[in-house]
PDB file of C-alpha atoms in Angstrom:
ATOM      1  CA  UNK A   1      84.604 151.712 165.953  1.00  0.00           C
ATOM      2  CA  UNK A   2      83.870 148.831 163.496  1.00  0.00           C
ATOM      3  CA  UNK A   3      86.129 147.215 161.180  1.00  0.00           C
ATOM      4  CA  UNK A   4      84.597 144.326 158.443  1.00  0.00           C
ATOM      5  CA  UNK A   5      86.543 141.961 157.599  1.00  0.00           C
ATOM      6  CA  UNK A   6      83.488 139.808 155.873  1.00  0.00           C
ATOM      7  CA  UNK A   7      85.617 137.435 153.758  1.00  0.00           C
ATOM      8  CA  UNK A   8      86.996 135.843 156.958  1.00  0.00           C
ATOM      9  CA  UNK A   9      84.141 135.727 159.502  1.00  0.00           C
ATOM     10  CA  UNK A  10      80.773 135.618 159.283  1.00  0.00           C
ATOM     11  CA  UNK A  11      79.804 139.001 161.649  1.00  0.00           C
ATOM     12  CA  UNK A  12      82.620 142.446 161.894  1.00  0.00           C
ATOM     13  CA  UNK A  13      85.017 142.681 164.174  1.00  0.00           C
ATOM     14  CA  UNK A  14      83.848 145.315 166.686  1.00  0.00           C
ATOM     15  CA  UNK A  15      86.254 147.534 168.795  1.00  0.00           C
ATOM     16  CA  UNK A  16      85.122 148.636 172.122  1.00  0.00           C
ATOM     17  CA  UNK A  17      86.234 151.451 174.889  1.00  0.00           C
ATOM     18  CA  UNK A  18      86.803 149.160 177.937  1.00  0.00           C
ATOM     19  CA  UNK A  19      87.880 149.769 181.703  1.00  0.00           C
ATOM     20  CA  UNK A  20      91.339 148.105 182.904  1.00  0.00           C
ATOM     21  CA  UNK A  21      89.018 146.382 185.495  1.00  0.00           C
ATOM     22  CA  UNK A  22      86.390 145.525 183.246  1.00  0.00           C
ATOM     23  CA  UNK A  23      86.077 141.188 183.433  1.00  0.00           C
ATOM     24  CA  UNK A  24      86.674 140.952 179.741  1.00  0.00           C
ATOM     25  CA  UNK A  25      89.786 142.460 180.068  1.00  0.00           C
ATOM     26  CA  UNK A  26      91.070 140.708 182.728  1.00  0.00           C
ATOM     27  CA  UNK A  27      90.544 137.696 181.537  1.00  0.00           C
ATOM     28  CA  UNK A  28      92.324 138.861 177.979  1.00  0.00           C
ATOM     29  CA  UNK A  29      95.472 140.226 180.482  1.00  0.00           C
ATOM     30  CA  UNK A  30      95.294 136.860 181.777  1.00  0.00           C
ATOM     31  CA  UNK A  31      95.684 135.193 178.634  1.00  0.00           C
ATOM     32  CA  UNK A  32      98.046 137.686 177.509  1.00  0.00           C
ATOM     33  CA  UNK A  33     100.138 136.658 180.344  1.00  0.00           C
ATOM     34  CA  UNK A  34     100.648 132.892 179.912  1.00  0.00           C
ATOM     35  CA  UNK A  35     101.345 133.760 175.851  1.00  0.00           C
ATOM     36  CA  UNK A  36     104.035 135.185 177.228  1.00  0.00           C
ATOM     37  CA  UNK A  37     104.821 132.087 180.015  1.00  0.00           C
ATOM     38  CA  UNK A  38     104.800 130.205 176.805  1.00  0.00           C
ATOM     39  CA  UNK A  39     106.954 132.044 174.566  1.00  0.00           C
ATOM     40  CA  UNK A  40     109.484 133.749 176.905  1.00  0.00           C
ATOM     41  CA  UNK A  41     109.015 131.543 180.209  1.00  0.00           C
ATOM     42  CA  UNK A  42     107.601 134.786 182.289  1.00  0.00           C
ATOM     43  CA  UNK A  43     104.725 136.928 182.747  1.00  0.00           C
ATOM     44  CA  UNK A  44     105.256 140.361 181.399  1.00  0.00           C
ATOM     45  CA  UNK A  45     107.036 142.498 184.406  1.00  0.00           C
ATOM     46  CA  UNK A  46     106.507 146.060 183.014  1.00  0.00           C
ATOM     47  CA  UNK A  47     105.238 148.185 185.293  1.00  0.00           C
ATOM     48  CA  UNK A  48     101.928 149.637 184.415  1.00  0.00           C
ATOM     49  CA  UNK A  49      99.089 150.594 186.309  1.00  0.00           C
ATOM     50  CA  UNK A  50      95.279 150.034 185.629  1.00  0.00           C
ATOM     51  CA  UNK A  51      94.994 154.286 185.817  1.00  0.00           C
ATOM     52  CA  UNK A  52      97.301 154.904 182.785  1.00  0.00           C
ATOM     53  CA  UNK A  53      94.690 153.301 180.583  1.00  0.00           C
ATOM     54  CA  UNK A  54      92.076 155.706 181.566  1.00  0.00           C
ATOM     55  CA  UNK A  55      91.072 158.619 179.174  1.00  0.00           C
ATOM     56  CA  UNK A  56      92.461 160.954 178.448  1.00  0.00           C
ATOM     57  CA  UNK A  57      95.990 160.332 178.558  1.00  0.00           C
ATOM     58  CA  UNK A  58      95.043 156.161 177.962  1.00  0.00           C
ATOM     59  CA  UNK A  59      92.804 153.623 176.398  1.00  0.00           C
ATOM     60  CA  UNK A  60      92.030 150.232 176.332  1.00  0.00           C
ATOM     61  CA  UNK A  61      89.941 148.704 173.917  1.00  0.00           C
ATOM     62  CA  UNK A  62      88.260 144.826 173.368  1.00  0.00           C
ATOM     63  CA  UNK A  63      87.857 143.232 170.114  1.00  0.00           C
ATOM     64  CA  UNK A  64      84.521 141.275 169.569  1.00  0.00           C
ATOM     65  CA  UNK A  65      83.585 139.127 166.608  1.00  0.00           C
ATOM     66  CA  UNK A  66      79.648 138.536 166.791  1.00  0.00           C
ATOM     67  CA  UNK A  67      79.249 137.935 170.665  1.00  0.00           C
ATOM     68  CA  UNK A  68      82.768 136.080 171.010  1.00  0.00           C
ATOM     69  CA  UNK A  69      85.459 137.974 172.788  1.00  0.00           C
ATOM     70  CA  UNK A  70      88.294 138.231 170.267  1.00  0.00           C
ATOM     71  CA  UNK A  71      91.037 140.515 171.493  1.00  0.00           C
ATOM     72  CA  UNK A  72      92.522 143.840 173.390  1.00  0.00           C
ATOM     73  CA  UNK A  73      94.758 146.224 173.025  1.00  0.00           C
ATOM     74  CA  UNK A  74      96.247 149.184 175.023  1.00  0.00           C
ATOM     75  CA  UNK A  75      98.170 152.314 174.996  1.00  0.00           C
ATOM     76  CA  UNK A  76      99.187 154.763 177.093  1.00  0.00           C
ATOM     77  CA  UNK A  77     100.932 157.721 177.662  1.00  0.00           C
ATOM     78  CA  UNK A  78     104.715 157.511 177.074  1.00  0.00           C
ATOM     79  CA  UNK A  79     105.822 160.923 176.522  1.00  0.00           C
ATOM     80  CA  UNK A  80     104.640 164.658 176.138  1.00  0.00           C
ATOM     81  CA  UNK A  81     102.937 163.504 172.048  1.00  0.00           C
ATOM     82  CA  UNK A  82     103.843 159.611 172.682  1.00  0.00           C
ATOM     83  CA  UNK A  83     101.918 157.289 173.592  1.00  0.00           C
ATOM     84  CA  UNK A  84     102.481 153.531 173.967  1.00  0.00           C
ATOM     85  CA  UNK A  85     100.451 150.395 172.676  1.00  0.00           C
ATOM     86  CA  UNK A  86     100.544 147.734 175.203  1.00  0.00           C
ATOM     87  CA  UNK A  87      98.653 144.219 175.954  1.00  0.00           C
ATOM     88  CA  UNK A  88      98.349 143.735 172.235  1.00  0.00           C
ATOM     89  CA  UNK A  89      96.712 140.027 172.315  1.00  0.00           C
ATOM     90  CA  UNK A  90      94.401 137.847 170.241  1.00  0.00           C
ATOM     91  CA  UNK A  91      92.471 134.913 171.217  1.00  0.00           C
ATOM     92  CA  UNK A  92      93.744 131.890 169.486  1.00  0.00           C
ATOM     93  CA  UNK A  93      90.344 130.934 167.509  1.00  0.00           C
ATOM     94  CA  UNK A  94      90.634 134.263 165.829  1.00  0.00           C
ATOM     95  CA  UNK A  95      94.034 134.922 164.872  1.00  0.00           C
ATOM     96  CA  UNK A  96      94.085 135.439 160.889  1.00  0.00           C
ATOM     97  CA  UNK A  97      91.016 137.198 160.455  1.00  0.00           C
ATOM     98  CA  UNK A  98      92.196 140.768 161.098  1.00  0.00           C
ATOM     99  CA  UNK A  99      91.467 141.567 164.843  1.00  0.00           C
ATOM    100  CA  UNK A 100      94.887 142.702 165.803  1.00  0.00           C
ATOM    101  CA  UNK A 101      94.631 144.950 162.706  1.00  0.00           C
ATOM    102  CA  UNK A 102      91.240 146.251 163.692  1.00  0.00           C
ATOM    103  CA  UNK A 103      92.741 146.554 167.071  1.00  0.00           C
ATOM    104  CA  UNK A 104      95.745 148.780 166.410  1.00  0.00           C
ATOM    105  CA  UNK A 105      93.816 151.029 163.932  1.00  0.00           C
ATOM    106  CA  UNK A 106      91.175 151.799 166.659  1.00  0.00           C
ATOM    107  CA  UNK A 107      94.312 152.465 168.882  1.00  0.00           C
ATOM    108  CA  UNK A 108      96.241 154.788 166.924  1.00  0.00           C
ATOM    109  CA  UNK A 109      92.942 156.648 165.967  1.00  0.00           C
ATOM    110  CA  UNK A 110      92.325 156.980 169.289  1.00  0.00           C
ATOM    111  CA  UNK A 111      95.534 157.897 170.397  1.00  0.00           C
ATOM    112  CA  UNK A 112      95.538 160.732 167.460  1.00  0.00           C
ATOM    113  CA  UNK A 113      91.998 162.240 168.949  1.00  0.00           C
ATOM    114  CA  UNK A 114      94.372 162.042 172.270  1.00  0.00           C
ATOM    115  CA  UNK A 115      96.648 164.714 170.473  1.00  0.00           C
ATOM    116  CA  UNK A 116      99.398 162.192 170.708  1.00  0.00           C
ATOM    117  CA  UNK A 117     101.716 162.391 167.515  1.00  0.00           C
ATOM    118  CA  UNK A 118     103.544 159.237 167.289  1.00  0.00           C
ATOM    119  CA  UNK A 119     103.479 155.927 169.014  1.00  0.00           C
ATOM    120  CA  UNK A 120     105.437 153.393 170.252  1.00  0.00           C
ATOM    121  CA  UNK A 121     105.535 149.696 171.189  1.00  0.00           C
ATOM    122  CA  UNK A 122     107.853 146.633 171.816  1.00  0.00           C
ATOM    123  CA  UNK A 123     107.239 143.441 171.159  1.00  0.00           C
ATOM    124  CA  UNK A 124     109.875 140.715 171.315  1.00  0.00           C
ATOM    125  CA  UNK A 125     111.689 138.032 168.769  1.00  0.00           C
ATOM    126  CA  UNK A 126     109.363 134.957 169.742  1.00  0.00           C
ATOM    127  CA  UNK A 127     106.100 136.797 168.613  1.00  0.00           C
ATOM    128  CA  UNK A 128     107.320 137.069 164.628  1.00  0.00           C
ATOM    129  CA  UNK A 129     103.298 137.547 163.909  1.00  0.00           C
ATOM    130  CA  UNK A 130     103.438 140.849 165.817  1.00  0.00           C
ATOM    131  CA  UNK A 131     106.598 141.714 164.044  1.00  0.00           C
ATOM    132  CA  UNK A 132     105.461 141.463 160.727  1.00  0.00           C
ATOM    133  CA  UNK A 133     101.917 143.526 161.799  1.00  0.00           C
ATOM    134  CA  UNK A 134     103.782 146.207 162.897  1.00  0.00           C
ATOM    135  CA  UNK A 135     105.836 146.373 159.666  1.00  0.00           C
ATOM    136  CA  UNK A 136     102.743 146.073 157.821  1.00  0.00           C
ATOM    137  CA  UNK A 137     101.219 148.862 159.286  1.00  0.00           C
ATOM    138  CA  UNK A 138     103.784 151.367 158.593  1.00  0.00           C
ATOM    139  CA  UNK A 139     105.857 150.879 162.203  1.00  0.00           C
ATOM    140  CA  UNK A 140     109.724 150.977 161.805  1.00  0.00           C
ATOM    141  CA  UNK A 141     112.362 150.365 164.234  1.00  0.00           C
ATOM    142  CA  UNK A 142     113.260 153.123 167.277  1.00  0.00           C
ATOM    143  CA  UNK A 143     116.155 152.956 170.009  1.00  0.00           C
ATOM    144  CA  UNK A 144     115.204 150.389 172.288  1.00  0.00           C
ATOM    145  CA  UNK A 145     112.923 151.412 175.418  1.00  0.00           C
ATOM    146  CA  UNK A 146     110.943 150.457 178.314  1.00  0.00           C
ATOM    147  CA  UNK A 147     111.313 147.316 180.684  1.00  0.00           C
ATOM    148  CA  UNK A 148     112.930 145.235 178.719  1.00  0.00           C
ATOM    149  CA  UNK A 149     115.584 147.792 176.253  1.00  0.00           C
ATOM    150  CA  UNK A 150     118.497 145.936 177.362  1.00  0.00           C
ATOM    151  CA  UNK A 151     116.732 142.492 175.961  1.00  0.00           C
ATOM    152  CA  UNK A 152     118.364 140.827 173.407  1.00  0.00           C
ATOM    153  CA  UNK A 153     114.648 139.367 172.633  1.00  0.00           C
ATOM    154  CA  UNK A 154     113.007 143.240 172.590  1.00  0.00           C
ATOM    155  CA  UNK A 155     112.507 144.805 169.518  1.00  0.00           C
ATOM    156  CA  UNK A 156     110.520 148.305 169.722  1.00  0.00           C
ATOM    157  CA  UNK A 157     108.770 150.330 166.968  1.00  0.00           C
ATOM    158  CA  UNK A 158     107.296 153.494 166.285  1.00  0.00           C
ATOM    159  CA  UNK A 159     105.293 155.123 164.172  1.00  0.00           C
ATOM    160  CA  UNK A 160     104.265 158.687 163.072  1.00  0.00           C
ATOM    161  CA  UNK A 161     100.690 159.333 163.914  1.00  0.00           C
ATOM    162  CA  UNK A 162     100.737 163.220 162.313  1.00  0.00           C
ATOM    163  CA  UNK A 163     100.323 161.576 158.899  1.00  0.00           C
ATOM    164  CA  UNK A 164      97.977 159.403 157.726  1.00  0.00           C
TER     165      UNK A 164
END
């Protein structure tokens, strides 16, 4: 799936089916991980493993801009019709010109061909960018869940995926 974006790169932002094990991601979970070093002064201890991102319960997906590796994104299953977007995570260099966006419409699409009918995520206080994407994109906030529900720094959203 390919989202343009023209006025703020030169060449679309293209989304891609990838494999948990797949070197591009792993070097994107990597990042992902010392963000959140940075921000919250620990890796990300959820428990996941690589097999819930494989179809067709899961998916993860990599964000490219031209030949540049941009992004990721993740979701899976959470409940019966939920399913949950994890390793949400942009490359510095090309934050601001819509690859998370691109990135979370692929995943919800997906996740809607999955049969899923709503999704969830959290995300925490010290990533305010995230915040305000998921409120942009129609996400509102759900009873805490997951790893961290008893943070005081977790915030977790949902979202409707039966409507458009």
């Amino acid at each position: 799936m390919t989202a343009d974006n023209s006025t703020a790169q030169a060449f679309p932002i293209e989304v891609r089916a990838s494999a948990y094990d797949d070197p591009d991601v792993l070097a994107l979970v990597a990042e992902v991980q010392q963000e959140y070093v940075v921000r919250y002064g620990s890796e990300d201890a959820t428990p996941m493993s690589p097999a819930e991102f494989a179809a067709p319960e899961g998916a993860f997906v990599v964000a490219y801009i031209g030949s540049q590796l941009a992004g990721c994104g993740a979701y899976r299953r959470h409940e019966e019709s939920v399913a949950e977007i994890k390793r949400m995570y942009v490359r510095t260099a090309f934050r601001g010109r819509g690859v998370a966006r691109a990135l979370l419409a692929d995943l919800e699409g997906r996740a809607r061909a999955a049969g899923y009918t709503s999704i969830v995520l959290e995300t925490g206080d010290r990533q305010p960018e995230a915040v305000a994407l998921y409120a942009s994109a129609g996400y509102v906030e759900v009873e805490p869940f997951g790893h961290y529900r008893c943070s005081p720094l977790s915030r977790s959203f949902g979202k409707d995926l039966a409507t458009r």
